[in-house]
Coordinates of C-alpha atoms (C1' of nucleotides) in Angstrom, one line a residue:
Chain A
X1405 CA 126.1 138.5 63.5
X1406 CA 125.0 135.1 62.2
X1407 CA 125.2 133.1 65.2
X1408 CA 126.8 129.8 65.2
X1409 CA 124.3 126.9 66.2
X1410 CA 124.6 126.3 70.0
X1411 CA 125.4 122.4 69.4
X1412 CA 129.1 123.8 68.7
X1413 CA 129.2 124.6 72.4
X1414 CA 127.7 121.8 73.8
X1415 CA 129.9 120.2 76.9
X1416 CA 130.4 116.3 76.4
X1417 CA 130.6 115.5 79.7
X1418 CA 127.8 117.7 81.1
X1419 CA 125.4 116.2 78.2
X1420 CA 126.4 113.0 79.4
X1421 CA 125.4 113.6 83.1
X1422 CA 121.9 114.7 81.5
X1423 CA 121.8 111.5 79.5
X1424 CA 122.0 109.6 82.9
X1425 CA 119.4 111.9 84.3
X1426 CA 117.1 111.6 81.9
X1427 CA 117.1 107.8 82.1
X1428 CA 115.5 108.0 85.2
X1429 CA 112.3 109.7 83.3
X1430 CA 110.8 106.1 82.3
X1431 CA 108.6 103.1 83.8
X1432 CA 111.9 102.1 85.8
X1433 CA 112.2 104.5 89.0
X1434 CA 115.3 102.7 90.0
X1435 CA 118.1 101.7 88.0
X1436 CA 121.6 100.2 88.3
X1437 CA 125.3 101.4 87.1
X1438 CA 125.4 98.6 84.5
X1439 CA 122.1 98.7 83.4
X1440 CA 122.8 102.6 82.7
X1441 CA 126.0 102.1 81.1
X1442 CA 124.4 99.5 78.4
X1443 CA 121.7 101.8 78.0
X1444 CA 123.7 104.9 77.4
X1445 CA 126.8 103.2 75.8
X1446 CA 129.0 104.9 78.5
X1447 CA 131.9 102.8 80.4
X1448 CA 130.6 102.0 84.1
X1449 CA 133.4 104.0 85.9
X1450 CA 131.9 107.2 83.9
X1451 CA 128.5 106.1 84.8
X1452 CA 129.8 105.7 88.3
X1453 CA 131.2 109.0 88.5
X1454 CA 128.1 110.9 87.1
X1455 CA 126.1 109.4 89.4
X1456 CA 128.3 110.2 92.2
X1457 CA 128.2 113.9 91.0
X1458 CA 124.4 113.9 91.0
X1459 CA 124.2 112.2 94.1
X1460 CA 126.3 114.8 95.8
X1461 CA 123.8 117.5 94.9
X1462 CA 120.7 115.6 95.7
X1463 CA 119.5 115.0 92.1
X1464 CA 120.0 111.3 92.4
X1465 CA 120.1 109.0 95.7
X1466 CA 120.8 105.5 96.3
X1467 CA 118.8 102.9 97.6
X1468 CA 120.9 101.3 100.0
X1469 CA 119.3 97.9 100.1
X1470 CA 120.2 97.3 96.7
X1471 CA 122.6 99.8 95.5
X1472 CA 120.1 101.0 92.6
X1473 CA 119.8 104.8 92.2
X1474 CA 116.6 106.5 91.8
X1475 CA 116.0 110.6 91.3
X1476 CA 116.3 112.7 94.3
X1477 CA 114.7 115.8 96.2
X1478 CA 116.7 118.1 94.2
X1479 CA 114.6 117.3 91.1
X1480 CA 111.2 118.2 93.1
X1481 CA 112.8 121.5 94.2
X1482 CA 113.7 122.3 90.5
X1483 CA 110.4 121.6 89.5
X1484 CA 109.0 123.8 92.1
X1485 CA 111.1 126.6 91.4
X1486 CA 110.1 126.4 87.8
X1487 CA 106.7 126.6 88.8
X1488 CA 107.3 129.6 91.4
X1489 CA 109.1 131.5 88.8
X1490 CA 107.0 131.1 86.1
X1491 CA 104.1 131.9 88.1
X1492 CA 101.1 133.6 86.5
X1493 CA 100.9 136.9 88.0
X1494 CA 104.4 137.6 88.0
X1495 CA 104.8 136.7 84.2
X1496 CA 101.9 138.5 83.2
X1497 CA 103.2 142.0 84.8
X1498 CA 105.6 143.1 81.9
X1499 CA 103.0 142.0 79.4
X1500 CA 100.0 143.9 81.0
X1501 CA 102.3 146.9 81.1
X1502 CA 103.0 146.6 77.5
X1503 CA 99.8 145.8 76.4
X1504 CA 98.2 148.7 78.3
X1505 CA 100.8 151.1 76.9
X1506 CA 100.4 149.9 73.4
X1507 CA 96.7 149.7 73.4
X1508 CA 96.4 152.8 75.5
X1509 CA 93.5 151.1 77.7
X1510 CA 93.4 149.3 80.7
X1511 CA 94.7 145.4 80.7
X1512 CA 93.9 142.5 82.8
X1513 CA 94.6 139.2 83.6
X1514 CA 91.8 137.0 84.7
X1515 CA 91.0 133.6 85.4
X1516 CA 88.1 131.4 85.8
X1517 CA 86.5 130.1 89.0
X1518 CA 83.1 128.0 88.4
X1519 CA 81.0 129.8 86.4
X1520 CA 82.6 133.2 86.7
X1521 CA 85.7 135.4 85.7
X1522 CA 88.1 136.6 88.5
X1523 CA 90.1 139.7 87.6
X1524 CA 93.6 139.1 89.3
X1525 CA 95.7 142.0 88.1
X1526 CA 95.4 145.2 86.0
X1527 CA 97.5 148.2 84.7
X1528 CA 95.9 151.1 84.1
X1529 CA 95.5 152.9 80.7
X1530 CA 97.1 156.1 80.8
X1531 CA 94.1 158.1 78.9
X1532 CA 92.4 160.7 80.1
X1533 CA 88.6 159.1 80.4
X1534 CA 89.2 155.8 82.7
X1535 CA 86.8 152.8 83.4
X1536 CA 86.3 151.7 87.1
X1537 CA 89.0 148.6 87.5
X1538 CA 87.3 145.3 87.6
X1539 CA 90.4 143.9 89.9
X1540 CA 89.1 141.5 92.5
X1541 CA 85.5 141.4 91.0
X1542 CA 83.7 138.2 89.6
X1543 CA 81.8 138.4 86.7
X1544 CA 79.8 136.3 84.6
X1545 CA 81.9 134.1 81.9
X1546 CA 79.3 134.5 79.1
X1547 CA 78.8 138.5 79.1
X1548 CA 82.4 139.3 79.2
X1549 CA 85.3 138.7 76.7
X1550 CA 87.5 137.2 79.1
X1551 CA 85.1 134.7 80.3
X1552 CA 84.5 133.8 76.3
X1553 CA 88.2 133.5 76.0
X1554 CA 88.6 131.5 79.0
X1555 CA 86.1 128.8 78.2
X1556 CA 86.1 128.9 74.2
X1557 CA 88.2 125.7 74.1
X1558 CA 86.5 123.6 76.3
X1559 CA 85.0 120.4 74.7
X1560 CA 81.9 120.9 73.2
X1561 CA 80.2 118.6 76.0
X1562 CA 81.4 121.0 78.4
X1563 CA 80.1 123.9 76.8
X1564 CA 77.0 122.4 76.5
X1565 CA 76.7 121.5 80.1
X1566 CA 77.3 124.8 81.4
X1567 CA 74.9 127.0 78.6
X1568 CA 71.7 124.8 78.5
X1569 CA 69.4 127.6 79.4
X1570 CA 68.6 131.5 79.0
X1571 CA 71.3 133.3 80.4
X1572 CA 70.9 136.3 82.6
X1573 CA 70.9 139.7 81.0
X1574 CA 72.9 142.4 82.1
X1575 CA 72.4 145.1 79.1
X1576 CA 70.5 145.2 75.9
X1577 CA 73.5 143.5 74.3
X1578 CA 74.0 140.9 76.5
X1579 CA 73.7 137.6 74.5
X1580 CA 71.1 135.3 76.4
X1581 CA 70.7 132.6 73.7
X1582 CA 72.7 129.5 74.7
X1583 CA 72.7 128.7 70.7
X1584 CA 74.2 132.1 70.1
X1585 CA 76.8 132.2 72.7
X1586 CA 78.0 128.8 71.6
X1587 CA 78.2 130.2 67.7
X1588 CA 80.1 133.3 69.1
X1589 CA 82.7 130.7 70.8
X1590 CA 82.9 129.2 67.5
X1591 CA 84.2 132.8 66.0
X1592 CA 86.5 133.0 69.4
X1593 CA 88.3 129.6 68.4
X1594 CA 88.8 131.0 65.0
X1595 CA 90.2 134.3 65.9
X1596 CA 91.9 133.5 69.0
X1597 CA 90.5 136.3 70.6
X1598 CA 86.8 137.2 72.1
X1599 CA 84.8 140.5 72.3
X1600 CA 82.4 141.9 74.7
X1601 CA 80.8 144.9 73.1
X1602 CA 78.6 146.2 76.0
X1603 CA 77.0 143.2 77.1
X1604 CA 77.9 143.4 80.7
X1605 CA 78.1 147.2 81.4
X1606 CA 76.7 150.0 78.9
X1607 CA 79.5 152.0 77.5
X1608 CA 82.3 149.1 78.2
X1609 CA 84.0 147.2 75.7
X1610 CA 86.6 144.4 76.1
X1611 CA 89.0 142.2 73.8
X1612 CA 90.4 139.2 75.3
X1613 CA 92.6 136.5 74.3
X1614 CA 93.5 133.1 76.0
X1615 CA 96.8 132.2 77.7
X1616 CA 98.1 128.9 77.9
X1617 CA 100.7 127.3 80.0
X1618 CA 102.8 124.0 80.1
X1619 CA 100.0 122.0 80.4
X1620 CA 98.9 123.3 77.0
X1621 CA 95.4 124.3 78.7
X1622 CA 93.9 127.6 78.5
X1623 CA 94.5 128.8 82.3
X1624 CA 94.0 132.8 82.3
X1625 CA 92.8 135.4 80.0
X1626 CA 94.6 138.4 78.8
X1627 CA 92.5 141.3 78.2
X1628 CA 92.1 145.1 77.6
X1629 CA 88.9 147.0 78.3
X1630 CA 87.9 150.4 77.7
X1631 CA 84.9 152.8 76.8
X1632 CA 82.9 151.9 73.6
X1633 CA 83.8 155.3 71.9
X1634 CA 87.3 154.2 71.9
X1635 CA 87.1 150.6 71.1
X1636 CA 85.1 150.6 67.7
X1637 CA 84.8 147.7 65.8
X1638 CA 87.5 148.8 63.4
X1639 CA 89.8 149.4 65.9
X1640 CA 89.6 146.5 67.7
X1641 CA 89.9 144.4 64.3
X1642 CA 92.8 146.4 63.0
X1643 CA 94.8 147.1 66.1
X1644 CA 93.6 146.1 69.5
X1645 CA 92.4 142.4 68.8
X1646 CA 95.6 141.4 67.0
X1647 CA 97.7 143.2 70.0
X1648 CA 95.9 141.2 72.7
X1649 CA 96.5 138.1 71.0
X1650 CA 99.9 138.8 70.1
X1651 CA 100.5 139.8 73.9
X1652 CA 98.7 136.5 74.9
X1653 CA 100.7 134.5 73.2
X1654 CA 104.0 136.3 74.2
X1655 CA 102.6 135.3 77.8
X1656 CA 101.6 131.8 77.3
X1657 CA 105.2 131.3 76.1
X1658 CA 106.8 132.9 79.2
X1659 CA 104.5 130.3 81.2
X1660 CA 106.1 127.3 79.2
X1661 CA 103.4 126.7 76.6
X1662 CA 104.6 125.1 73.2
X1663 CA 102.5 124.9 70.1
Chain B
X148 CA 135.3 96.9 101.7
X149 CA 135.3 100.5 103.2
X150 CA 134.0 102.6 100.7
X151 CA 135.5 105.8 99.9
X152 CA 133.5 108.9 100.1
X153 CA 131.6 109.6 96.8
X154 CA 133.1 113.2 96.8
X155 CA 136.6 111.8 95.1
X156 CA 134.5 110.8 92.1
X157 CA 132.9 114.0 91.3
X158 CA 133.3 115.0 87.8
X159 CA 134.2 118.9 88.1
X160 CA 132.7 120.0 84.9
X161 CA 129.3 118.2 85.8
X162 CA 129.5 119.9 89.3
X163 CA 130.0 123.2 87.8
X164 CA 126.9 122.7 85.2
X165 CA 124.8 121.9 88.4
X166 CA 126.3 125.0 89.9
X167 CA 124.9 126.8 86.9
X168 CA 121.4 125.3 87.6
X169 CA 121.2 126.3 90.8
X170 CA 122.1 129.7 90.7
X171 CA 118.2 129.9 89.0
X172 CA 116.8 129.0 92.6
X173 CA 116.6 132.4 93.9
X174 CA 114.2 135.3 93.4
X175 CA 115.6 136.4 90.1
X176 CA 114.4 134.4 87.6
X177 CA 116.5 135.6 84.5
X178 CA 120.3 135.9 84.8
X179 CA 123.0 136.7 82.4
X180 CA 126.0 135.0 81.5
X181 CA 128.4 137.6 83.2
X182 CA 126.3 137.8 86.2
X183 CA 126.6 134.0 86.7
X184 CA 130.0 134.1 86.0
X185 CA 131.0 136.4 88.3
X186 CA 128.5 134.7 90.8
X187 CA 130.2 131.4 90.1
X188 CA 133.7 132.4 89.4
X189 CA 133.7 130.7 86.1
X190 CA 134.9 132.1 83.2
X191 CA 132.2 133.6 80.9
X192 CA 132.9 131.1 77.8
X193 CA 132.1 128.3 80.6
X194 CA 129.1 129.6 81.8
X195 CA 128.2 129.9 77.9
X196 CA 129.0 126.5 77.2
X197 CA 127.3 125.1 80.3
X198 CA 124.1 127.1 79.5
X199 CA 124.1 126.0 75.8
X200 CA 124.3 122.3 77.0
X201 CA 121.3 122.8 79.5
X202 CA 119.6 124.3 76.7
X203 CA 120.1 121.8 74.4
X204 CA 118.1 119.7 76.7
X205 CA 115.5 122.5 78.0
X206 CA 116.2 122.7 81.4
X207 CA 117.5 126.5 80.8
X208 CA 116.0 128.6 78.3
X209 CA 116.8 131.9 77.0
X210 CA 114.6 135.3 76.8
X211 CA 115.2 136.4 73.2
X212 CA 114.6 139.9 73.9
X213 CA 117.0 140.8 76.5
X214 CA 119.6 137.5 76.1
X215 CA 119.1 136.4 79.6
X216 CA 118.7 132.9 80.7
X217 CA 115.8 131.3 83.0
X218 CA 114.5 127.6 84.1
X219 CA 112.9 125.8 81.1
X220 CA 110.6 123.1 81.2
X221 CA 112.6 120.1 81.7
X222 CA 112.7 121.4 85.3
X223 CA 109.1 121.2 85.6
X224 CA 109.5 117.5 84.0
X225 CA 112.0 116.3 86.2
X226 CA 109.9 117.7 89.5
X227 CA 107.0 115.9 88.0
X228 CA 108.7 112.5 87.6
X229 CA 109.9 113.0 91.1
X230 CA 106.6 113.4 92.2
X231 CA 105.3 110.7 90.1
X232 CA 107.8 108.1 91.1
X233 CA 108.4 108.8 94.9
X234 CA 105.0 110.7 95.9
X235 CA 102.4 108.3 94.5
X236 CA 103.8 105.2 96.5
X237 CA 104.8 107.1 99.4
X238 CA 101.2 108.6 100.2
X239 CA 99.6 105.2 98.9
X240 CA 101.3 103.3 101.1
X241 CA 98.9 103.9 104.3
X242 CA 95.8 103.5 102.2
X243 CA 96.9 100.4 100.8
X244 CA 96.9 99.2 104.1
X245 CA 93.8 100.6 104.9
X246 CA 92.0 99.1 102.1
X247 CA 93.6 95.7 102.5
X248 CA 92.0 95.8 106.0
X249 CA 88.9 97.0 105.1
X250 CA 88.4 94.4 102.1
X251 CA 90.3 91.8 103.4
X252 CA 91.9 91.2 100.0
X253 CA 95.0 92.1 98.8
X254 CA 95.5 96.0 97.5
X255 CA 97.2 97.3 94.7
X256 CA 98.5 100.7 93.1
X257 CA 99.3 100.8 89.5
X258 CA 100.0 102.9 86.6
X259 CA 99.8 102.6 83.0
X260 CA 103.0 102.5 80.6
X261 CA 101.8 102.3 76.7
X262 CA 99.3 99.7 76.7
X263 CA 100.1 98.2 79.8
X264 CA 99.3 98.1 83.5
X265 CA 102.6 98.3 85.8
X266 CA 101.7 97.1 89.3
X267 CA 104.0 99.3 91.5
X268 CA 103.1 98.1 95.2
X269 CA 100.9 95.9 97.1
X270 CA 99.7 95.1 100.6
X271 CA 98.4 91.7 101.0
X272 CA 95.5 90.5 102.4
X273 CA 95.2 88.5 105.9
X274 CA 92.8 86.0 104.2
X275 CA 93.8 82.5 104.3
X276 CA 93.4 81.6 100.5
X277 CA 95.7 84.3 98.7
X278 CA 96.5 85.1 95.0
X279 CA 99.9 85.3 93.6
X280 CA 101.3 89.0 94.0
X281 CA 101.4 91.2 90.6
X282 CA 104.1 93.8 92.1
X283 CA 106.2 94.4 89.1
X284 CA 104.1 92.6 86.5
X285 CA 102.8 94.2 83.4
X286 CA 99.4 93.6 82.4
X287 CA 96.7 94.6 79.5
X288 CA 95.3 97.2 80.1
X289 CA 91.8 95.7 78.6
X290 CA 91.6 92.9 81.0
X291 CA 92.5 94.3 84.2
X292 CA 90.3 96.5 86.4
X293 CA 93.2 98.5 86.9
X294 CA 93.7 99.0 83.3
X295 CA 89.9 100.1 82.5
X296 CA 90.1 102.3 85.6
X297 CA 93.3 103.8 84.1
X298 CA 91.8 104.9 80.7
X299 CA 88.3 105.2 81.4
X300 CA 88.5 109.2 81.5
X301 CA 90.5 109.1 78.2
X302 CA 89.1 111.4 75.3
X303 CA 87.0 109.3 73.0
X304 CA 89.5 109.8 70.3
X305 CA 92.2 108.2 72.3
X306 CA 90.2 105.5 73.2
X307 CA 89.1 104.6 69.7
X308 CA 92.7 104.9 68.7
X309 CA 93.6 102.6 71.5
X310 CA 90.8 100.0 70.5
X311 CA 90.4 99.7 67.2
X312 CA 90.5 95.8 66.5
X313 CA 89.8 92.5 68.1
X314 CA 91.7 92.3 71.5
X315 CA 93.8 89.5 72.9
X316 CA 91.9 86.6 74.9
X317 CA 93.2 85.3 78.3
X318 CA 90.0 83.5 79.5
X319 CA 86.8 82.8 78.4
X320 CA 85.7 85.9 80.2
X321 CA 87.9 88.3 78.5
X322 CA 86.5 91.1 76.5
X323 CA 87.3 90.9 73.1
X324 CA 85.3 93.1 71.2
X325 CA 86.4 97.0 70.9
X326 CA 82.8 98.3 71.0
X327 CA 82.1 96.2 74.0
X328 CA 85.2 97.3 76.0
X329 CA 84.2 101.0 75.1
X330 CA 80.7 100.3 76.5
X331 CA 82.3 99.0 79.8
X332 CA 84.4 102.0 80.1
X333 CA 81.3 104.4 79.8
X334 CA 80.1 102.0 82.9
X335 CA 83.3 102.5 84.5
X336 CA 82.9 106.5 84.2
X337 CA 79.6 106.6 85.8
X338 CA 80.4 104.3 88.8
X339 CA 83.8 105.9 88.9
X340 CA 85.4 102.0 89.5
X341 CA 86.3 99.2 87.1
X342 CA 85.5 95.5 87.5
X343 CA 87.4 92.6 86.0
X344 CA 85.7 89.1 86.5
X345 CA 88.0 86.5 85.8
X346 CA 88.8 88.4 82.4
X347 CA 92.7 88.3 82.9
X348 CA 93.0 84.8 84.9
X349 CA 90.6 82.4 85.6
X350 CA 89.4 82.4 89.3
X351 CA 90.6 85.9 90.1
X352 CA 88.4 89.3 90.3
X353 CA 89.8 92.9 90.9
X354 CA 88.1 96.2 91.5
X355 CA 89.7 99.0 90.6
X356 CA 89.0 103.2 90.8
X357 CA 91.1 105.7 89.2
X358 CA 93.6 108.1 91.1
X359 CA 93.8 111.6 90.5
X360 CA 96.5 114.4 91.5
X361 CA 96.7 118.3 91.3
X362 CA 97.0 117.8 87.7
X363 CA 93.4 116.8 87.8
X364 CA 94.4 113.7 85.6
X365 CA 94.1 110.0 86.4
X366 CA 97.7 109.0 87.0
X367 CA 97.2 105.7 88.7
X368 CA 94.6 103.1 89.7
X369 CA 94.0 101.9 93.3
X370 CA 92.6 98.1 93.2
X371 CA 91.7 95.2 95.0
X372 CA 92.0 91.3 93.9
X373 CA 91.0 88.3 95.4
X374 CA 89.3 84.9 94.4
X375 CA 86.1 85.1 92.6
X376 CA 84.5 83.0 95.2
X377 CA 85.1 85.8 97.7
X378 CA 84.6 88.4 95.2
X379 CA 81.0 88.1 94.4
X380 CA 79.2 90.7 92.3
X381 CA 76.8 91.0 95.2
X382 CA 79.9 92.0 97.7
X383 CA 81.5 94.1 94.9
X384 CA 78.6 96.4 94.5
X385 CA 77.5 96.6 98.1
X386 CA 80.8 96.9 99.9
X387 CA 84.1 96.3 97.9
X388 CA 83.7 98.7 94.8
X389 CA 82.6 101.7 96.8
X390 CA 85.2 101.0 99.5
X391 CA 88.0 100.9 96.3
X392 CA 86.4 104.3 95.3
X393 CA 86.2 105.9 98.7
X394 CA 90.1 105.1 99.2
X395 CA 91.0 106.0 95.7
X396 CA 89.6 109.6 96.3
X397 CA 91.2 109.8 99.8
X398 CA 94.4 108.8 97.9
X399 CA 93.7 111.5 95.2
X400 CA 93.1 114.3 97.9
X401 CA 96.6 113.0 99.5
X402 CA 98.0 113.8 96.0
X403 CA 96.6 117.2 95.6
X404 CA 93.4 116.5 93.5
X405 CA 90.7 118.8 94.1
X406 CA 87.5 118.3 92.5
Chain C
dT983 C1' 128.5 161.3 65.0
dA984 C1' 132.3 159.3 67.8
dC985 C1' 133.3 156.8 71.6
dA986 C1' 132.6 154.2 75.9
dT987 C1' 130.9 150.3 78.1
dA988 C1' 128.5 146.4 78.7
dT989 C1' 127.2 142.0 77.5
dA990 C1' 126.6 137.5 74.8
dT991 C1' 129.2 134.8 71.6
dT992 C1' 133.2 133.1 68.8
dC993 C1' 138.1 131.2 68.5
dT994 C1' 142.1 128.9 69.8
dA995 C1' 145.7 126.1 72.2
dT996 C1' 147.3 123.7 76.0
dA997 C1' 147.1 121.4 80.2
dA998 C1' 143.8 119.4 83.3
dC999 C1' 140.6 116.2 83.9
dA1000 C1' 137.1 112.9 81.7
dT1001 C1' 137.7 108.7 79.8
dG1002 C1' 138.6 103.9 79.1
dA1003 C1' 140.6 99.7 80.9
dA1004 C1' 141.1 96.6 84.5
dA1005 C1' 141.2 95.1 89.2
dG1006 C1' 138.9 94.7 93.8
dC1007 C1' 135.2 93.8 96.8
dG1008 C1' 130.5 91.9 98.5
dT1009 C1' 126.6 89.2 97.6
dG1010 C1' 123.8 85.4 95.8
dT1011 C1' 123.5 80.7 93.5
dC1012 C1' 125.2 76.1 92.5
Chain D
dG897 C1' 134.2 76.6 97.2
dA898 C1' 133.7 78.2 92.5
dC899 C1' 131.6 81.3 89.8
dA900 C1' 128.7 85.1 88.2
dC901 C1' 127.2 89.6 88.6
dG902 C1' 127.2 94.4 90.1
dC903 C1' 128.8 98.4 92.4
dT904 C1' 133.3 100.8 93.5
dT905 C1' 138.1 101.9 92.9
dT906 C1' 142.3 102.7 91.0
dC907 C1' 145.5 104.8 87.3
dA908 C1' 147.5 106.6 83.0
dT909 C1' 146.7 108.8 79.0
dG910 C1' 144.9 111.3 75.1
dT911 C1' 140.6 114.0 74.5
dT912 C1' 138.4 118.0 75.6
dA913 C1' 137.0 121.4 79.2
dT914 C1' 139.2 125.4 80.5
dA915 C1' 141.4 129.8 80.5
dG916 C1' 142.3 133.7 77.5
dA917 C1' 141.7 136.7 74.6
dA918 C1' 139.0 138.5 70.5
dT919 C1' 134.6 139.6 68.4
dA920 C1' 129.8 141.5 67.1
dT921 C1' 126.1 144.0 68.8
dA922 C1' 123.3 147.0 71.6
dT923 C1' 122.9 151.0 74.2
dG924 C1' 123.9 155.3 76.4
dT925 C1' 126.2 159.7 76.5
dA926 C1' 128.9 163.8 74.9

DNA sequence: TACATATATTCTATAACATGAAAGCGTGTC
DNA sequence: GACACGCTTTCATGTTATAGAATATATGTA
C-alpha cells in the first residue's frame, strides 16, 4: 500500500492547541490571551478556549494575580513518563535478545562509571560453549570493547586526561600504551564499533558499539562477547561487528536519539 | 463578574487529543489504534487522526516494525521546559535570599537567551545604597558577570563562533576585544566565578557563578551586584566570590547536578 | 493455497461543534 | 469620569471533526 502522507489527517483544532502549548517554550514563561492571539493569528476566543481545555488537564495553569498563563505540572509528568518508558534497560531488553540470537553470542548492555565499565544486563547465547557472565562486574575501560565504545567519542582533552600514563596489563594482548589506545579509539570512531581481542581475558573476544539517547551523548554500550575461536577477525568484520552496530543504532533511536 | 467555570469552554476535539496522550502514562509504552479506540470509546478513525496530529509535532512517534505508537521526544522537551521555567526559580528563591543576606548585596538568578542575559529574579540587599533592579532586563553576555558565567563552559568552537569581532562598548571598562574576553572566560573556568567591574554600567560591579542541573549543563547564573565602592577586588576574592560560588553549587545540587 | 482475523489506514458525507465577531466586565491611567 | 486594554462570555453559522464503512496488509490456520 502506498500510504498517504499523515499531514492529510491532521485535526486542525488539535494542531492549534499544540501551537498554543508550544508558545510556552520561549523565553517568556507567562503569556496572555491577547499576546498568544496575535502571535498565532488565532481569534482571542479560540485561544481562550484552547487554554481552558489545556488548563482543565493541568498542562497549563493561570497566574491568578495577573491572569497570565504558564505551563502546568502535567508537562513535567509527561516528560517524566517519557524518561521512564524510554529507560535504558527496558528499551535494551528486546534488542539484547535480538542481538544474542543473530550473533549466537551473549549480548550485554553496559555503562561507564568513572574509569570502569559496569555491565548492567545480558542475554545469554544459545551456543554450547558459554562464557562466564559479566553482569554486575566492573571492568577497566581500556581493556574492554564496551569501555572503548563508551569513551571513544569523548573530547580529545578528556581522553588525554584519562590516558596519561602506562595502563594496567591483564593479558599479553592488553594495550598498555596511552598513545596506542588513543589511536585505537580513532579507529573506533570511524567504524562506530570497538573490538577487544583477548585484551582483558585470555580466550575471550568482544565487540561493542556506542548507544546514544535524546541528549545525543553516548550513554551506554551494546556489546557481544564470546570465545576467541568463534569470534575471528573475519567473522567480526563481516558479520558480528556490523550487526552490533545495527542493533546499537536501533537502541539509540528507541532512546530518543536523532542523527 | 462572576466567572463561569472553564469547563463550559472546553474544545472537545482537543480534550480527546489529551485523552489519547494521557493513555501513554501507564506501564504499556506502546499502544495501537484499535486498543486506544476501545479504551477511549472513540472511533478508530478519530484516534488515528489524533495520533497523526500528535505525531506531526513529535509528541507521539510510531514504531515502524509493529505500527504501535509511543510517546515522542516533545514530551520530554515539554517536561524540561517546565523544569526550566518553574523548577529553577522555585529552587533558587531560598538561595537568593541567603546570598543577599550573606553578601549584603542584591542577588540575581539569570539565564541566557541567544546573545543576551535575562534576569529572572532577584532578592534585594538590605544596604542603604541600592542599585536599580535588573529583573526582566536583557543584557549583553560579554559585559556582565552573569553572561560570562553562563557561557564560560561552552566549547571553544561555540565561544569562537560567539566572539568573532569587536564587541559593543558600554563603559570605559568594557572588554571589546574578542581575544580578551576569551582569555577572561578561561579565568572564569578556573575560578568558577566571573566578575564584571563596571563593564556594563559605571559604578556597578557584579560577581556571578554558573548553576548546573541534572543534565550537568550550565543552565543559569547566580549573581550578586552592588556599587563598586562596596565590591572591592579584595572583598570579591576573599569573601563574595567564594560565597557566590558556594551558593551556586548549592543551587546546582538542588537542581539535580552531581559532580 | 484459501480463508479468516486483526489492525492500521483511507474515504466520504453530514451534522456537530469550532470559529469568528462582538459584547461584557474588571483594572489601571490620566 | 472617560478611556484603553486585556480576559472572559455569548451566539450563530459554516467549516471541519466525527461516524460509518471500506481498503490494504500481515499473520495464522486448516
